[in-house]
Short mmCIF file of C-alpha atoms and ligand atoms in Angstrom, two decimals:
data_model
loop_
_atom_site.label_atom_id
_atom_site.label_comp_id
_atom_site.label_asym_id
_atom_site.label_seq_id
_atom_site.Cartn_x
_atom_site.Cartn_y
_atom_site.Cartn_z
CA UNK Y 25 4.81 2.85 20.53
CA UNK Y 26 3.15 1.30 17.47
CA UNK Y 27 4.05 2.42 13.95
CA UNK Y 28 2.39 1.44 10.67
CA UNK Y 29 4.41 1.11 7.47
CA UNK Y 30 2.36 1.50 4.28
CA UNK Y 31 4.30 0.99 1.01
CA UNK Y 32 3.12 1.36 -2.50
CA UNK Y 33 3.87 2.75 -5.88
CA UNK Y 34 1.17 5.43 -5.24
CA UNK Y 35 1.03 6.09 -8.96
CA UNK Y 36 -0.98 8.12 -8.06
CA UNK Y 37 -1.97 8.05 -4.38
CA UNK Y 38 -5.80 7.94 -4.15
CA UNK Y 39 -8.60 8.25 -1.61
CA UNK Y 40 -8.57 4.57 -0.66
CA UNK Y 41 -4.89 4.73 0.19
CA UNK Y 42 -5.68 7.54 2.71
CA UNK Y 43 -8.76 5.65 3.94
CA UNK Y 44 -6.73 2.48 4.57
CA UNK Y 45 -4.03 4.36 6.49
CA UNK Y 46 -6.46 6.33 8.62
CA UNK Y 47 -8.81 3.35 9.41
CA UNK Y 48 -6.00 0.98 10.28
CA UNK Y 49 -4.40 3.78 12.50
CA UNK Y 50 -7.70 4.20 14.32
CA UNK Y 51 -8.76 0.50 14.60
CA UNK Y 52 -5.26 -0.61 15.80
CA UNK Y 53 -4.51 2.54 17.80
CA UNK Y 54 -1.23 3.20 15.92
CA UNK Y 55 0.76 6.20 17.01
CA UNK Y 56 1.63 6.97 13.38
CA UNK Y 57 1.59 5.58 9.91
CA UNK Y 58 4.42 6.09 7.44
CA UNK Y 59 3.53 6.05 3.82
CA UNK Y 60 6.58 4.87 1.87
CA UNK Y 61 6.40 5.45 -1.93
CA UNK Y 62 8.59 2.99 -3.89
CA UNK Y 63 11.68 4.32 -5.80
CA UNK Y 64 12.03 4.61 -9.48
CA UNK Y 65 12.51 1.08 -10.88
CA UNK Y 66 16.13 0.95 -12.13
CA UNK Y 67 15.83 -1.29 -15.15
CA UNK Y 68 12.36 -0.36 -16.42
CA UNK Y 69 11.41 2.01 -19.24
CA UNK Y 70 11.13 5.56 -17.79
CA UNK Y 71 7.42 5.75 -18.51
CA UNK Y 72 6.51 2.64 -16.48
CA UNK Y 73 5.79 4.77 -13.41
CA UNK Y 74 5.44 8.51 -12.97
CA UNK Y 75 8.76 9.89 -11.67
CA UNK Y 76 9.35 9.38 -7.91
CA UNK Y 77 9.51 13.05 -7.13
CA UNK Y 78 5.97 13.53 -8.51
CA UNK Y 79 4.61 10.46 -6.68
CA UNK Y 80 6.25 11.69 -3.44
CA UNK Y 81 4.83 15.20 -3.91
CA UNK Y 82 1.35 13.73 -4.35
CA UNK Y 83 1.54 11.49 -1.22
CA UNK Y 84 2.73 14.61 0.79
CA UNK Y 85 -0.41 16.47 -0.45
CA UNK Y 86 -2.66 13.58 0.28
CA UNK Y 87 -1.56 13.29 3.95
CA UNK Y 88 -1.32 16.99 4.70
CA UNK Y 89 -3.66 17.74 7.53
CA UNK Y 90 -4.20 13.99 8.34
CA UNK Y 91 -3.13 13.40 11.93
CA UNK Y 92 -0.29 10.95 12.38
CA UNK Y 93 0.20 10.16 8.76
CA UNK Y 94 3.68 10.82 7.62
CA UNK Y 95 5.75 10.23 4.47
CA UNK Y 96 8.98 8.36 4.26
CA UNK Y 97 11.57 8.87 1.50
CA UNK Y 98 13.45 5.77 2.44
CA UNK Y 99 12.79 3.80 -0.71
CA UNK Y 100 12.89 6.78 -3.06
CA UNK Y 101 16.37 7.70 -1.86
CA UNK Y 102 17.68 4.23 -2.69
CA UNK Y 103 19.46 3.67 -6.03
CA UNK Y 104 18.21 0.15 -6.48
CA UNK Y 105 14.83 -1.46 -6.26
CA UNK Y 106 13.70 -1.85 -2.71
CA UNK Y 107 12.47 -5.19 -1.40
CA UNK Y 108 10.20 -4.94 1.64
CA UNK Y 109 12.65 -6.80 3.77
CA UNK Y 110 15.31 -4.21 2.94
CA UNK Y 111 12.96 -1.43 4.13
CA UNK Y 112 11.66 -3.12 7.32
CA UNK Y 113 14.97 -4.46 8.62
CA UNK Y 114 16.71 -1.13 8.98
CA UNK Y 115 13.63 0.50 10.38
CA UNK Y 116 13.40 -2.24 12.99
CA UNK Y 117 16.97 -1.59 13.87
CA UNK Y 118 16.47 2.17 13.93
CA UNK Y 119 13.40 2.13 16.14
CA UNK Y 120 14.64 -0.59 18.54
CA UNK Y 121 12.71 -3.09 20.67
CA UNK Y 122 10.38 -0.46 22.26
CA UNK Y 123 8.55 0.01 18.89
CA UNK Y 124 6.15 -2.46 17.33
CA UNK Y 125 5.98 -2.21 13.47
CA UNK Y 126 2.81 -3.05 11.58
CA UNK Y 127 3.08 -3.60 7.83
CA UNK Y 128 -0.11 -2.41 6.18
CA UNK Y 129 -1.03 -4.02 2.95
CA UNK Y 130 -4.09 -4.77 0.72
CA UNK Y 131 -5.23 -8.31 0.31
CA UNK Y 132 -4.49 -8.29 -3.45
CA UNK Y 133 -0.88 -7.38 -2.82
CA UNK Y 134 -0.44 -9.76 0.18
CA UNK Y 135 -1.59 -12.68 -1.92
CA UNK Y 136 1.65 -12.21 -3.90
CA UNK Y 137 3.66 -12.86 -0.66
CA UNK Y 138 5.25 -16.18 -1.83
CA UNK Y 139 7.08 -14.17 -4.61
CA UNK Y 140 8.62 -11.70 -2.22
CA UNK Y 141 12.26 -11.74 -1.23
CA UNK Y 142 12.83 -13.54 2.18
CA UNK Y 143 9.09 -13.60 3.07
CA UNK Y 144 9.47 -15.89 6.06
CA UNK Y 145 11.98 -13.48 7.68
CA UNK Y 146 9.73 -10.55 6.98
CA UNK Y 147 6.85 -12.25 8.71
CA UNK Y 148 9.04 -12.63 11.77
CA UNK Y 149 10.18 -8.96 11.80
CA UNK Y 150 6.81 -7.14 12.03
CA UNK Y 151 3.08 -7.57 12.35
CA UNK Y 152 1.14 -7.70 9.10
CA UNK Y 153 -2.22 -5.88 8.73
CA UNK Y 154 -3.95 -7.19 5.70
CA UNK Y 155 -6.97 -5.14 4.64
CA UNK Y 156 -9.82 -6.34 2.44
CA UNK Y 157 -9.81 -5.34 -1.17
CA UNK Y 158 -12.58 -6.31 -3.62
CA UNK Y 159 -12.79 -8.75 -5.36
CA UNK Y 160 -10.10 -10.73 -3.38
CA UNK Y 161 -11.22 -13.20 -0.72
CA UNK Y 162 -9.36 -13.82 2.58
CA UNK Y 163 -10.09 -17.52 1.84
CA UNK Y 164 -7.35 -17.31 -0.81
CA UNK Y 165 -4.76 -17.00 1.94
CA UNK Y 166 -5.06 -20.71 2.58
CA UNK Y 167 -3.01 -21.30 -0.58
CA UNK Y 168 0.02 -19.42 0.87
CA UNK Y 169 2.43 -22.04 2.21
CA UNK Y 170 4.55 -19.44 3.99
CA UNK Y 171 1.60 -19.01 6.41
CA UNK Y 172 0.54 -21.49 9.10
CA UNK Y 173 -2.63 -23.48 8.37
CA UNK Y 174 -5.58 -21.19 8.56
CA UNK Y 175 -9.08 -22.04 9.67
CA UNK Y 176 -11.40 -22.03 6.61
CA UNK Y 177 -14.52 -21.21 8.67
CA UNK Y 178 -12.82 -18.18 10.30
CA UNK Y 179 -11.73 -16.94 6.88
CA UNK Y 180 -15.25 -17.50 5.38
CA UNK Y 181 -16.65 -15.52 8.33
CA UNK Y 182 -14.45 -12.50 7.77
CA UNK Y 183 -15.09 -12.62 4.07
CA UNK Y 184 -18.82 -12.40 4.56
CA UNK Y 185 -18.73 -9.73 7.26
CA UNK Y 186 -18.71 -6.03 6.91
CA UNK Y 187 -16.00 -5.01 9.25
CA UNK Y 188 -14.54 -8.09 11.05
CA UNK Y 189 -11.07 -8.64 12.34
CA UNK Y 190 -9.13 -11.85 12.71
CA UNK Y 191 -5.81 -12.14 14.52
CA UNK Y 192 -3.55 -15.06 13.67
CA UNK Y 193 -0.37 -15.64 15.65
CA UNK Y 194 2.67 -16.30 13.55
CA UNK Y 195 5.90 -18.14 14.54
CA UNK Y 196 8.31 -15.69 16.03
CA UNK Y 197 5.74 -13.83 18.08
CA UNK Y 198 4.30 -11.50 15.43
CA UNK Y 199 0.63 -11.48 14.27
CA UNK Y 200 -1.21 -11.60 10.98
CA UNK Y 201 -4.19 -9.28 11.49
CA UNK Y 202 -6.95 -9.54 8.80
CA UNK Y 203 -9.21 -6.52 8.76
CA UNK Y 204 -12.40 -6.21 6.71
CA UNK Y 205 -12.82 -2.51 5.92
CA UNK Y 206 -15.80 -0.94 4.18
CA UNK Y 207 -15.14 -1.50 0.44
CA UNK Y 208 -13.32 1.36 -1.26
CA UNK Y 209 -13.27 1.04 -5.00
CA UNK Y 210 -10.42 3.33 -6.27
CA UNK Y 211 -7.39 1.78 -8.03
CA UNK Y 212 -4.46 3.72 -9.42
CA UNK Y 213 -4.68 1.75 -12.70
CA UNK Y 214 -8.34 2.85 -13.22
CA UNK Y 215 -7.40 6.43 -12.29
CA UNK Y 216 -4.58 6.60 -14.94
CA UNK Y 217 -6.98 5.15 -17.48
CA UNK Y 218 -9.59 7.84 -16.68
CA UNK Y 219 -7.02 10.60 -16.98
CA UNK Y 220 -5.81 9.41 -20.32
CA UNK Y 221 -9.33 9.03 -21.69
CA UNK Y 222 -10.48 12.29 -20.12
CA UNK Y 223 -13.15 10.39 -18.15
CA UNK Y 224 -14.61 11.79 -14.83
CA UNK Y 225 -12.49 11.34 -11.75
CA UNK Y 226 -15.50 11.06 -9.52
CA UNK Y 227 -13.77 12.03 -6.29
CA UNK Y 228 -11.35 9.13 -6.46
CA UNK Y 229 -8.49 11.48 -5.65
CA UNK Y 230 -7.95 13.98 -2.80
CA UNK Y 231 -8.70 17.42 -4.35
CA UNK Y 232 -5.06 18.59 -3.79
CA UNK Y 233 -3.71 15.52 -5.67
CA UNK Y 234 -6.17 16.03 -8.57
CA UNK Y 235 -4.95 19.68 -8.84
CA UNK Y 236 -1.35 18.60 -8.86
CA UNK Y 237 -1.94 16.05 -11.62
CA UNK Y 238 -3.68 18.67 -13.80
CA UNK Y 239 -1.07 21.28 -13.08
CA UNK Y 240 1.78 18.90 -14.11
CA UNK Y 241 -0.24 17.18 -16.84
CA UNK Y 242 0.52 13.78 -15.38
CA UNK Y 243 -0.85 10.53 -16.98
CA UNK Y 244 -2.37 12.54 -19.80
CA UNK Y 245 0.43 12.75 -22.36
CA UNK Y 246 0.76 10.61 -25.53
CA UNK Y 247 3.86 8.94 -24.09
CA UNK Y 248 1.72 7.61 -21.28
CA UNK Y 249 -0.41 5.67 -23.85
CA UNK Y 250 2.46 3.23 -24.18
CA UNK Y 251 2.44 2.46 -20.43
CA UNK Y 252 2.09 -1.19 -19.61
CA UNK Y 253 -0.87 -1.55 -17.30
CA UNK Y 254 -1.52 -4.00 -14.54
P1 ATP A 11 -2.78 -0.40 -9.13
O1 ATP A 11 -4.22 -0.17 -9.50
O2 ATP A 11 -1.83 0.16 -10.11
O3 ATP A 11 -2.52 -1.80 -8.72
P2 ATP A 11 -3.09 0.47 -6.37
O4 ATP A 11 -4.33 1.26 -6.46
O5 ATP A 11 -3.27 -0.90 -5.91
O6 ATP A 11 -2.46 0.46 -7.81
P3 ATP A 11 -0.62 0.71 -4.96
O7 ATP A 11 0.22 1.91 -4.82
O8 ATP A 11 -0.20 -0.44 -5.81
O9 ATP A 11 -1.99 1.22 -5.61
O10 ATP A 11 -1.12 0.14 -3.55
C1 ATP A 11 -0.48 0.32 -2.36
C2 ATP A 11 -1.15 -0.50 -1.35
O11 ATP A 11 -2.51 -0.11 -1.18
C3 ATP A 11 -1.23 -2.01 -1.77
O12 ATP A 11 -1.01 -2.77 -0.57
C4 ATP A 11 -2.67 -2.16 -2.17
O13 ATP A 11 -3.19 -3.47 -1.99
C5 ATP A 11 -3.40 -1.13 -1.27
N1 ATP A 11 -4.59 -0.60 -1.84
C6 ATP A 11 -4.73 0.19 -2.93
N2 ATP A 11 -6.04 0.46 -3.21
C7 ATP A 11 -6.76 -0.16 -2.27
C8 ATP A 11 -8.18 -0.27 -2.06
N3 ATP A 11 -9.05 0.30 -2.87
N4 ATP A 11 -8.63 -0.96 -1.00
C9 ATP A 11 -7.68 -1.56 -0.22
N5 ATP A 11 -6.35 -1.62 -0.32
C10 ATP A 11 -5.88 -0.87 -1.43
#
């Protein structure tokens, strides 16, 4: 059994999140992918993120009807900020040795790995599937000292290819799998900006998520204008 774990703020979930989950599911033959929205940050101003219950509801709408995509409330139900290690470790224990876990992540987010809590342990607990995200380059991974030395030619090759894949064994028996997916341009920051400025959404959101946002007037109120972006 192979299970993908795909965490994010999903503020809001958009088409590229769904595209990443379904394409990785298909290319790696995963039995299912859990989308795991992050909880409310405990020590941040309340308007930093949309409330968790709204983000969760939108992720549920986005995956409805998508085979083998499921939603996990694990991080939302925790009172404190969740570090990835604190999410993966209990799941690993819960599923046991018969299940292989694959941590799905965009290249932009994975490049921040050195700042994560206990990154070396996390790399030993599960496989990592790092998907391309413009304008980041896989070549940038060479700067990450938590990773073994990476072949510059192989990274340049996957950077220049449409849909390549590169598997890199990690100490501890897990793998780092680099996947070049067809470019998908949506970002949650851009979508929030469009909503505030009443700009066209251009199919960046699943229709059900767009309706939910309009119904609940998310990201459009004056208080959202004070949100810190980035
Ligand atoms: P923001 O614009 O606020 O940074 P986001 O669009 O990156 O938000 P997140 O919820 O932060 O959304 O992303 C969750 C995960 O999805 C991250 O690993 C991120 O790298 C990945 N991801 C998001 N959008 C894309 C995309 N267009 N292509 C590839 N990966 C993506």
